mmCIF file of C-alpha atoms in Angstrom:
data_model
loop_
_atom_site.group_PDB
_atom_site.id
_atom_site.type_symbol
_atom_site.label_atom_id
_atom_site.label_comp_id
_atom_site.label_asym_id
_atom_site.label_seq_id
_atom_site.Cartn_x
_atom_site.Cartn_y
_atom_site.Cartn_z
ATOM 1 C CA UNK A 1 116.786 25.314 104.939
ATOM 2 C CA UNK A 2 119.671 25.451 102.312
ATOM 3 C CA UNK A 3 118.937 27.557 99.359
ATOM 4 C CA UNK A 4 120.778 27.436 96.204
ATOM 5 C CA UNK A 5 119.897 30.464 93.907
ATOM 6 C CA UNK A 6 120.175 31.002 90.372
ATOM 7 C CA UNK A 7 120.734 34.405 88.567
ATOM 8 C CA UNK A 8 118.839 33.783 85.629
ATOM 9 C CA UNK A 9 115.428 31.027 85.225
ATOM 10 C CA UNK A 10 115.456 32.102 81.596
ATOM 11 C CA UNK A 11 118.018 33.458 79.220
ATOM 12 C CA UNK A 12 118.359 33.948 75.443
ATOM 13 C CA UNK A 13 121.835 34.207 74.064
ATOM 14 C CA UNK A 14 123.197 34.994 71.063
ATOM 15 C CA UNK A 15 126.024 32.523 69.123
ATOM 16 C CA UNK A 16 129.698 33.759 70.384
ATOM 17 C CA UNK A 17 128.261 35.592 73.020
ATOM 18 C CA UNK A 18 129.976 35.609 76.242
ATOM 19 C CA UNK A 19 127.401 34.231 78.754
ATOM 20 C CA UNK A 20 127.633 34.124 82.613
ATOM 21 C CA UNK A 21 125.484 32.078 84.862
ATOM 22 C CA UNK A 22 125.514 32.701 88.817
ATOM 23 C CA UNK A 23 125.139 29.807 91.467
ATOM 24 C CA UNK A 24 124.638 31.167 94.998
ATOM 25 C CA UNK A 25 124.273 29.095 98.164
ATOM 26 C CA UNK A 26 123.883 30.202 101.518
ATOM 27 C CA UNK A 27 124.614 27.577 104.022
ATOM 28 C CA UNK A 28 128.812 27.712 103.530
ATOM 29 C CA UNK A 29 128.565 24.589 101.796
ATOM 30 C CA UNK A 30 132.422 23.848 100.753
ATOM 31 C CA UNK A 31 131.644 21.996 97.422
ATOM 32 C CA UNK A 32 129.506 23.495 94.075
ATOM 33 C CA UNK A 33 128.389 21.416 90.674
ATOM 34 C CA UNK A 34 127.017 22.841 87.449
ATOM 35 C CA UNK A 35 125.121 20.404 85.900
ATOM 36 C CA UNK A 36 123.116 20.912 82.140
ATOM 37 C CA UNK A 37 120.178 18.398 81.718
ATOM 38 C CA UNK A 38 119.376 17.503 78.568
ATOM 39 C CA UNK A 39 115.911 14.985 77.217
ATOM 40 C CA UNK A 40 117.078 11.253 77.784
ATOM 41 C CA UNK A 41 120.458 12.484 79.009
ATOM 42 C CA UNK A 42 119.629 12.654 82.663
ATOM 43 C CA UNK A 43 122.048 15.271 84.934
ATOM 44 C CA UNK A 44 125.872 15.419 83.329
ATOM 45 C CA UNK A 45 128.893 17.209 85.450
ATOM 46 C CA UNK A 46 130.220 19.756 83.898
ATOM 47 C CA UNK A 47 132.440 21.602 86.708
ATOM 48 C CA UNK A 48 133.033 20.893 90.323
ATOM 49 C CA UNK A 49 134.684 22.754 92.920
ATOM 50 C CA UNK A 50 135.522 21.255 96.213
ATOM 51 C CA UNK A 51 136.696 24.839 97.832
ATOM 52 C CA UNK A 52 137.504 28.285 96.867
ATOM 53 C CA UNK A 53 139.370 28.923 93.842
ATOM 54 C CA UNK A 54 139.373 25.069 93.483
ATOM 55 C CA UNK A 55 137.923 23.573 90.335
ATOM 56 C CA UNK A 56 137.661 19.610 88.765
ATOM 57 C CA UNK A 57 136.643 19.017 85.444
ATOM 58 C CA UNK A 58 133.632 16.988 85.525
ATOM 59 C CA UNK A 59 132.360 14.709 82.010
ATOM 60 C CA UNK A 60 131.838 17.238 79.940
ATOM 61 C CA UNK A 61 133.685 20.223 80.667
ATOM 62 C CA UNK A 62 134.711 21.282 76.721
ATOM 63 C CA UNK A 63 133.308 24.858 75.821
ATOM 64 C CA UNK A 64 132.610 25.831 79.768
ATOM 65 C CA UNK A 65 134.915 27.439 82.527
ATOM 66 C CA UNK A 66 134.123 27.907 86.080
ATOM 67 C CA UNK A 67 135.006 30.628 88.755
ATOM 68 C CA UNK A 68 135.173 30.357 92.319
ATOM 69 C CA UNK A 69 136.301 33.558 94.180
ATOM 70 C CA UNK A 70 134.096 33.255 97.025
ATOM 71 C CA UNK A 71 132.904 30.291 99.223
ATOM 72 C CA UNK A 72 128.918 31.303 98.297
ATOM 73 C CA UNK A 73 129.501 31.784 94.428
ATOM 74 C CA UNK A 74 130.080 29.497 91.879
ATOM 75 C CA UNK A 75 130.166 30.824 88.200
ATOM 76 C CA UNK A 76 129.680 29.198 85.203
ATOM 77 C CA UNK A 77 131.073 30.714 82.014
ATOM 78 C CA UNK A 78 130.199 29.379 78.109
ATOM 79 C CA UNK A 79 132.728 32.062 76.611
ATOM 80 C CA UNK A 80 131.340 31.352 72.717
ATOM 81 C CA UNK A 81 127.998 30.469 73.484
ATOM 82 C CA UNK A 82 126.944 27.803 70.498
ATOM 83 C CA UNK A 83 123.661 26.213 69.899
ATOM 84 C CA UNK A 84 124.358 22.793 71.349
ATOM 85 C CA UNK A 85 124.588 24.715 74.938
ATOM 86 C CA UNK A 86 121.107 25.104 74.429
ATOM 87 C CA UNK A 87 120.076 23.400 77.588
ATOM 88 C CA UNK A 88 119.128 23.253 81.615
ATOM 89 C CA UNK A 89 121.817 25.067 83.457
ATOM 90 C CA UNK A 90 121.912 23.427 86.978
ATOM 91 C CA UNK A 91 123.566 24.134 90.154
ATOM 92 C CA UNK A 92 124.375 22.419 93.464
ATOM 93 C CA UNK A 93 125.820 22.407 96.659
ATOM 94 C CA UNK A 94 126.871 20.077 99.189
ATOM 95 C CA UNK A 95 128.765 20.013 102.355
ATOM 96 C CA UNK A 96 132.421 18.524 102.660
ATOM 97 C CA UNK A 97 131.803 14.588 103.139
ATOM 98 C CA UNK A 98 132.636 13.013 106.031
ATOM 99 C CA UNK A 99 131.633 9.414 106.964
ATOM 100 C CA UNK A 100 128.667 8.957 107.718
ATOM 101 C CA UNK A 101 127.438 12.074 105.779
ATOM 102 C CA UNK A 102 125.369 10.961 103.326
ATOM 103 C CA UNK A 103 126.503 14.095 100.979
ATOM 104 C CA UNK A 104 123.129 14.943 99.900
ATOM 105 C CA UNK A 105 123.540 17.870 97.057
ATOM 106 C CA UNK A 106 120.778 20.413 96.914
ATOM 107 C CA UNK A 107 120.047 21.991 94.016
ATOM 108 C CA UNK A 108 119.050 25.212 92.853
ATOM 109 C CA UNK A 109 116.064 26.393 90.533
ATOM 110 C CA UNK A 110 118.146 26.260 87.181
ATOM 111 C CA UNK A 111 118.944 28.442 84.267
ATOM 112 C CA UNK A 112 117.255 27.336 81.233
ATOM 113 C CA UNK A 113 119.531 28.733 78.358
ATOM 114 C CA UNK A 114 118.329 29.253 74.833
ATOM 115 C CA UNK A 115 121.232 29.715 72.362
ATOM 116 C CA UNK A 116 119.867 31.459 68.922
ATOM 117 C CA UNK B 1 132.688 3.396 83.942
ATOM 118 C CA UNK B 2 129.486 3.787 85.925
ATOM 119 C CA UNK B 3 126.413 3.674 84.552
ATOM 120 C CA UNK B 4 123.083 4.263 86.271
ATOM 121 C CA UNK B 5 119.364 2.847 84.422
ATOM 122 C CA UNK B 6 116.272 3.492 85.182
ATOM 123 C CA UNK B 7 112.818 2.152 84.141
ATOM 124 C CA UNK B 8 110.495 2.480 82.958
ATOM 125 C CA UNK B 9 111.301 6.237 81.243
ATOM 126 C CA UNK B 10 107.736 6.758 80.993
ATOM 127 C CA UNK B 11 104.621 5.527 83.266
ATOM 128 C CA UNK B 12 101.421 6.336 83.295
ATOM 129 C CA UNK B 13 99.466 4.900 85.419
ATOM 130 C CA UNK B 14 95.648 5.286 87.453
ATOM 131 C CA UNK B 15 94.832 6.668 90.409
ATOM 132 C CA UNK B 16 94.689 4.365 93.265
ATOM 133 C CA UNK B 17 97.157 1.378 91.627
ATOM 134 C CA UNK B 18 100.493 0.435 92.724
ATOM 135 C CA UNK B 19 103.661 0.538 90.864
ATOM 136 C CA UNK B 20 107.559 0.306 91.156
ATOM 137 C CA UNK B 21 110.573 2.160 89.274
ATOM 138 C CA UNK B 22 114.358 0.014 88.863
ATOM 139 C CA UNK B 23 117.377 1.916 89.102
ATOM 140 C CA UNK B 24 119.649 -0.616 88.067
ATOM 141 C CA UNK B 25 123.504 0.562 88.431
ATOM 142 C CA UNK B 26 126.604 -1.170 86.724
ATOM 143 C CA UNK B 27 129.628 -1.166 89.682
ATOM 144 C CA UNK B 28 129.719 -0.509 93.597
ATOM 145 C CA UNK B 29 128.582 2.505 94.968
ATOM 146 C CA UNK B 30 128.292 3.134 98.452
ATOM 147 C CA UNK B 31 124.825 5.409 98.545
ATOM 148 C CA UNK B 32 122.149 6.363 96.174
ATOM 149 C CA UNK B 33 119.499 9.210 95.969
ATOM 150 C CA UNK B 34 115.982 9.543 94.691
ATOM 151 C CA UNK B 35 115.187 13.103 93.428
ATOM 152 C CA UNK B 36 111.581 14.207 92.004
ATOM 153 C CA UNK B 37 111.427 16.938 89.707
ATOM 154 C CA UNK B 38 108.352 19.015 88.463
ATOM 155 C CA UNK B 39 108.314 19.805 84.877
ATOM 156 C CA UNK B 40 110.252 23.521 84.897
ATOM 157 C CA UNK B 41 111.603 22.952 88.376
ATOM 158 C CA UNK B 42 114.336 22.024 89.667
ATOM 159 C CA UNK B 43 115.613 18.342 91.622
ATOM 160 C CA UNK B 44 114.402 18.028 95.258
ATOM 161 C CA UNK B 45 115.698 14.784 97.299
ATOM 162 C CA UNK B 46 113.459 12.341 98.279
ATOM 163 C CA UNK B 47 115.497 9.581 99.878
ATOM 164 C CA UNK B 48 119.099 8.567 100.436
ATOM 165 C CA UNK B 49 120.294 5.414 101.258
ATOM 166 C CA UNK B 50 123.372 3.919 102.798
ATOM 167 C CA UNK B 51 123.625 0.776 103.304
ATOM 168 C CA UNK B 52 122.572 -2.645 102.177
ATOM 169 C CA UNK B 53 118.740 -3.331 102.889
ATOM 170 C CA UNK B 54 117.845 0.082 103.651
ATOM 171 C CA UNK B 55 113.785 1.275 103.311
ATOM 172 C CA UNK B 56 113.024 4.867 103.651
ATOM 173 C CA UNK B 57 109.228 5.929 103.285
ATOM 174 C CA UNK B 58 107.525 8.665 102.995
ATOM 175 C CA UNK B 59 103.904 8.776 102.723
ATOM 176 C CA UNK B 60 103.077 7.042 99.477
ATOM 177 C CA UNK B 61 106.568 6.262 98.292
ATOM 178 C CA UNK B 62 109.314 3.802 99.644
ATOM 179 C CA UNK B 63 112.845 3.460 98.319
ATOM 180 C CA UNK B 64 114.914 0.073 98.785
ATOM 181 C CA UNK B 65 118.377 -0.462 98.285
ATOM 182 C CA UNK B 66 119.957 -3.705 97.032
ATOM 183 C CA UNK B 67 123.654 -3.796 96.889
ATOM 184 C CA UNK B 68 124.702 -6.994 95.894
ATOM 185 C CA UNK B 69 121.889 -7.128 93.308
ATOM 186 C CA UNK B 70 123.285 -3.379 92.643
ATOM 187 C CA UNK B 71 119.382 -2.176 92.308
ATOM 188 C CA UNK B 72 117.140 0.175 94.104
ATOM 189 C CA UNK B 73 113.371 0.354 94.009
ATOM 190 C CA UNK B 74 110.927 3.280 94.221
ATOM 191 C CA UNK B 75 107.808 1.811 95.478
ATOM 192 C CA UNK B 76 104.705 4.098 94.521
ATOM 193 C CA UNK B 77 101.469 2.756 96.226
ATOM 194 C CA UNK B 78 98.358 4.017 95.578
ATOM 195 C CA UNK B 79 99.066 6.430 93.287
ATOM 196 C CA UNK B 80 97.885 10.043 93.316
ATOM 197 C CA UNK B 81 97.913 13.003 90.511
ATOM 198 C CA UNK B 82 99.904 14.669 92.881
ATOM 199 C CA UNK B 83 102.798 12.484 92.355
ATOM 200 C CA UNK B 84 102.703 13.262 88.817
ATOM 201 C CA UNK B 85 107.014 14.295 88.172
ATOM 202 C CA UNK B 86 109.795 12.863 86.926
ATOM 203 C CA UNK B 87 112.102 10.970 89.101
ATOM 204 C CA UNK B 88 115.661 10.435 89.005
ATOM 205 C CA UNK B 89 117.990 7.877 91.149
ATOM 206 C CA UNK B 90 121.703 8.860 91.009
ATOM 207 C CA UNK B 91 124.886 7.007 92.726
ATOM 208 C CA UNK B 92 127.662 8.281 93.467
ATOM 209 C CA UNK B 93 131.378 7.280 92.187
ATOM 210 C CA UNK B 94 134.960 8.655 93.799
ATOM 211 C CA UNK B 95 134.336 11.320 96.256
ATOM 212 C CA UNK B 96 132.414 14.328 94.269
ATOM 213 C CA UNK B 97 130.982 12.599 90.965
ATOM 214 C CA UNK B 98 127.363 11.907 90.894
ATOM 215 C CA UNK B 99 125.676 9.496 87.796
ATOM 216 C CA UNK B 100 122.367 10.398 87.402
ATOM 217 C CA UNK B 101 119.885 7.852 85.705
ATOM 218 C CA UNK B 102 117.980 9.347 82.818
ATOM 219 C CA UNK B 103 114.820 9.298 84.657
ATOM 220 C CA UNK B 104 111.324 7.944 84.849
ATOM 221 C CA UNK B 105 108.534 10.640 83.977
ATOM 222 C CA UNK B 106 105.381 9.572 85.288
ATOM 223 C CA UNK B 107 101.783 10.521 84.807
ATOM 224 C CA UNK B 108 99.199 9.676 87.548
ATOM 225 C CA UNK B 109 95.876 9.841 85.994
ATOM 226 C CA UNK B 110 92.693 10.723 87.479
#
């Protein structure tokens, strides 16, 4: 079974704090997503990397970086946390598509963040 | 842009009766997923589907895809409280982008 882990199910920040979240996924999936999920909003992409050290901007990257220094970890960084990052944190992994894979993305247990 | 719609957002229904969520998405897409998700949890995949015409079931719930009409079902028959979640459909666009709908939460009652 895949398993996608998340450092933190809750967190409580602090406005301009520097806040880390830790995706970790242990069936050497190539490609990671952060997500946040917000009421009525659905999912929105916020990151993506395809491969190590790789990263795409996804729809809503402002405020957010990403690191990706190994194949297993995917980090998401808010480096002045504010309180409209108050949200579900999400993460999700996926192998490399090739046709016919259908590219199915599992997801992990998510971080909800509070910003105060 | 692609845009992925779901409804109802909210369904409650009885125990025993039959019902059916739309995803409804705006350009081509060459798969879409069902996920559930249980309030605090996170998204676990029900179905994908690939092709024009496909059914997947699994015990009380069957997914359809429609291509040309751009729309996939969720089928829930016979409802249980059990099956009490929210569910999302999602499509994908370009090679790693996923659009999620904004989900249907639905309530199962006894």
């Amino acid at each position: 079974d895949v398993k996608v882990t998340q450092s933190s199910r809750y967190l409580v920040k602090r406005t301009g704090e520097k806040v880390f979240l830790e995706c970790v996924q242990d069936m050497d999936h190539e490609n990671m997503f952060w997500y946040r999920q917000d009421p009525g909003l659905g999912l929105r992409l916020i990151y993506f990397s395809y491969d190590v050290k790789m990263k795409e901007k996804g729809d809503i990257p402002e405020g957010y970086s990403v690191s990706r220094e190994k194949k297993e970890r995917f980090s998401l960084i808010l480096e002045s946390a504010s309180t409209n990052q108050t949200s579900m944190y999400l993460c999700a992994s996926r192998l490399r598509g090739l046709a016919p894979s259908y590219n199915e993305q599992f997801f992990g247990p998510g971080t909800r963040l509070t910003v105060l | 842009e692609l845009k992925v719609e779901q409804n109802p957002l909210f369904l409650s229904m009885q125990e025993g009766k039959n019902y059916t969520i739309y995803c409804n998405y705006s350009t081509t897409s060459d798969r879409l997923y069902w996920y559930r998700q249980d309030p605090g949890k996170s998204l676990e995949s029900l179905f994908v589907l690939l092709s024009n015409g496909a059914v997947k079931q699994e015990g009380r719930l069957m997914a359809s895809l429609d291509t040309k009409a751009r729309l996939s079902t969720l089928h829930i028959t016979a409802a249980v409280h059990d099956l009490s979640a929210t569910y999302f459909c999602a499509v994908t666009s370009g090679t790693y982008k996923y659009i999620f709908g904004t989900g249907t939460r639905l309530k199962v009652l006894a």
